[in-house]
């Protein structure tokens, strides 16, 4: 387990697998194998002690031919250029799986936000926007929250952007506070989408969700809402972890209590009545549903061999290595791939952007109903693709997604029609 594998190379491999499985051309791979635009910036920040520290930030726009780039910004000490590139590539396939008019984008700043005061965090968020503002915009590239960023940070970023451009522009960023044009339901959306796909997967496999045991690796926004909403449907959370360690509670936890414990102490560790474990212990816990909701490269071949869950729902981006994938596929574990499982967040970001552009706001029921519709439809399409081609679910999700992207590239004249279509046209 660990971050040894380069996510950019993994993303390229996944694209290649799908292009080959679809019988598409090398040209398509060439068009998708790297981001269209990538910027690195240095962000000077005045620290509370009066000194200045310079942080490195990135923004990657993978594809801009299907609409503006779209994707979050993460604040993490392990952020790298290749990681941000890979994450932007995964966003392209994610937005296409759920049929959104976007390409993929992603940003990151190399920082441990836990070591910053609120004031320093705000100045960093604003500083990042001062460096990247010429590259973003509601019709160009629309950032959002990701690991260690939240609505408040989006609020500061929007405020800085609007001050620079001198006009109201809520559609430039999503996942904002409601008071600044955020969407109802956006905060819960990633978890809600994960849970919809788990519910569909359990039904598809003929398994009961009620009473099913769940392990959640990573207890941030996505992990917490996934736990809460699964509990509402009768499942029981028996294991959880965060960056400080993991816990096992075979009898089940009340998710609200675990969230309160994490808010009070900074971690799930030490939750009353639990047994301490590590990340491996949570990933291989005795359960029916495993939700990796942390970072990349957590499920390698060794972890995959130890997983006891029947369903793995990837709330995180890129949690499984190619070797891990191989083992999961061989073992017949049902994987709901990240680009499908966690697409609820960007889907409601899209709804937020639509509301901003129209200046007309929806009820939470309306947001959730539309999210439900999109997630269920996409889940069914991916499963149908897997069945039709006898493909592993991850490859099927890429195949379904890439088909739509290829169509967009073709009608723009960037990609030739496939040989069989040329033949049909010639015979007419
Ligand atoms: N960061 C989230 C993701 O990885 C959400 C992106 C967005 O809402 O644009 O999907």
CSV table of N, CA, C and O and ligand atoms in Angstrom, one decimal, residues 70-73 91 94 106 142-147 174 186 190 317 342-343 345-347 349-350, ligand 1:
chain,number,residue,atom,x,y,z
A,70,UNK,N,-13.6,21.1,-15.8
A,70,UNK,CA,-14.3,21.1,-14.5
A,70,UNK,C,-13.6,20.2,-13.6
A,70,UNK,O,-13.3,19.0,-13.9
A,71,UNK,N,-13.4,20.6,-12.3
A,71,UNK,CA,-12.8,19.7,-11.3
A,71,UNK,C,-12.3,20.5,-10.1
A,71,UNK,O,-12.1,21.7,-10.2
A,72,UNK,N,-12.1,19.8,-9.1
A,72,UNK,CA,-11.7,20.4,-7.8
A,72,UNK,C,-10.3,20.9,-7.6
A,72,UNK,O,-9.5,20.8,-8.6
A,73,UNK,N,-10.0,21.4,-6.5
A,73,UNK,CA,-8.7,21.9,-6.1
A,73,UNK,C,-8.4,21.2,-4.7
A,73,UNK,O,-9.2,21.3,-3.8
A,91,UNK,N,-11.3,13.3,-14.3
A,91,UNK,CA,-12.5,14.2,-14.4
A,91,UNK,C,-13.1,14.1,-15.8
A,91,UNK,O,-14.3,14.2,-15.9
A,94,UNK,N,-15.1,11.0,-15.9
A,94,UNK,CA,-16.2,11.1,-14.9
A,94,UNK,C,-17.3,11.9,-15.5
A,94,UNK,O,-18.5,11.5,-15.5
A,106,UNK,N,-8.4,19.9,-12.9
A,106,UNK,CA,-8.1,19.7,-11.5
A,106,UNK,C,-7.0,20.7,-11.1
A,106,UNK,O,-6.1,21.0,-11.9
A,142,UNK,N,-13.9,25.5,-14.4
A,142,UNK,CA,-14.7,25.8,-13.2
A,142,UNK,C,-14.2,25.0,-12.0
A,142,UNK,O,-14.5,23.8,-12.0
A,143,UNK,N,-13.4,25.5,-11.1
A,143,UNK,CA,-12.9,24.7,-10.0
A,143,UNK,C,-14.1,24.4,-9.0
A,143,UNK,O,-15.2,24.9,-9.1
A,144,UNK,N,-13.7,23.6,-8.0
A,144,UNK,CA,-14.6,23.1,-7.0
A,144,UNK,C,-13.8,22.6,-5.8
A,144,UNK,O,-12.6,22.5,-5.9
A,145,UNK,N,-14.5,22.1,-4.7
A,145,UNK,CA,-13.7,21.5,-3.6
A,145,UNK,C,-13.2,20.1,-4.0
A,145,UNK,O,-13.7,19.5,-4.9
A,146,UNK,N,-12.1,19.7,-3.3
A,146,UNK,CA,-11.6,18.4,-3.4
A,146,UNK,C,-11.0,18.1,-2.0
A,146,UNK,O,-11.4,18.7,-1.0
A,147,UNK,N,-10.0,17.2,-1.9
A,147,UNK,CA,-9.4,16.8,-0.6
A,147,UNK,C,-8.9,18.1,0.1
A,147,UNK,O,-8.2,18.9,-0.4
A,174,UNK,N,-17.8,26.1,-8.2
A,174,UNK,CA,-18.9,25.4,-7.5
A,174,UNK,C,-18.5,24.9,-6.2
A,174,UNK,O,-17.3,24.9,-5.8
A,186,UNK,N,-25.3,20.2,-2.5
A,186,UNK,CA,-23.9,20.0,-3.1
A,186,UNK,C,-23.0,19.4,-2.0
A,186,UNK,O,-22.2,18.5,-2.4
A,190,UNK,N,-21.4,14.0,-3.2
A,190,UNK,CA,-20.5,12.9,-3.5
A,190,UNK,C,-21.0,11.7,-2.8
A,190,UNK,O,-21.2,10.6,-3.4
A,317,UNK,N,-10.7,9.2,-5.7
A,317,UNK,CA,-10.3,9.1,-7.1
A,317,UNK,C,-9.0,8.3,-7.1
A,317,UNK,O,-8.1,8.5,-6.4
A,342,UNK,N,-18.1,8.2,-7.6
A,342,UNK,CA,-18.0,9.5,-7.0
A,342,UNK,C,-18.5,10.6,-7.9
A,342,UNK,O,-18.2,11.8,-7.6
A,343,UNK,N,-19.2,10.3,-9.0
A,343,UNK,CA,-19.6,11.4,-9.9
A,343,UNK,C,-20.7,12.3,-9.4
A,343,UNK,O,-21.0,13.3,-10.0
A,345,UNK,N,-20.7,14.3,-6.9
A,345,UNK,CA,-20.2,15.6,-6.5
A,345,UNK,C,-20.2,16.6,-7.7
A,345,UNK,O,-20.7,17.7,-7.7
A,346,UNK,N,-19.5,16.1,-8.8
A,346,UNK,CA,-19.4,17.0,-10.0
A,346,UNK,C,-20.8,17.1,-10.7
A,346,UNK,O,-21.1,18.2,-11.3
A,347,UNK,N,-21.7,16.2,-10.5
A,347,UNK,CA,-23.0,16.3,-11.1
A,347,UNK,C,-23.8,17.4,-10.4
A,347,UNK,O,-24.4,18.3,-11.1
A,349,UNK,N,-22.3,19.8,-8.9
A,349,UNK,CA,-21.6,21.0,-9.3
A,349,UNK,C,-22.2,21.6,-10.6
A,349,UNK,O,-22.3,22.8,-10.8
A,350,UNK,N,-22.4,20.7,-11.5
A,350,UNK,CA,-23.0,21.1,-12.8
A,350,UNK,C,-24.4,21.7,-12.5
A,350,UNK,O,-24.7,22.8,-13.1
B,1,LIG,N1,-13.5,17.1,-6.4
B,1,LIG,C1,-14.7,16.4,-6.9
B,1,LIG,C2,-14.3,15.3,-7.8
B,1,LIG,O1,-13.2,14.8,-7.8
B,1,LIG,C3,-15.8,17.3,-7.4
B,1,LIG,C4,-15.4,18.1,-8.6
B,1,LIG,C5,-16.4,19.2,-9.0
B,1,LIG,O2,-17.4,19.3,-8.4
B,1,LIG,O3,-16.1,19.9,-10.0
B,1,LIG,O4,-15.2,14.8,-8.5
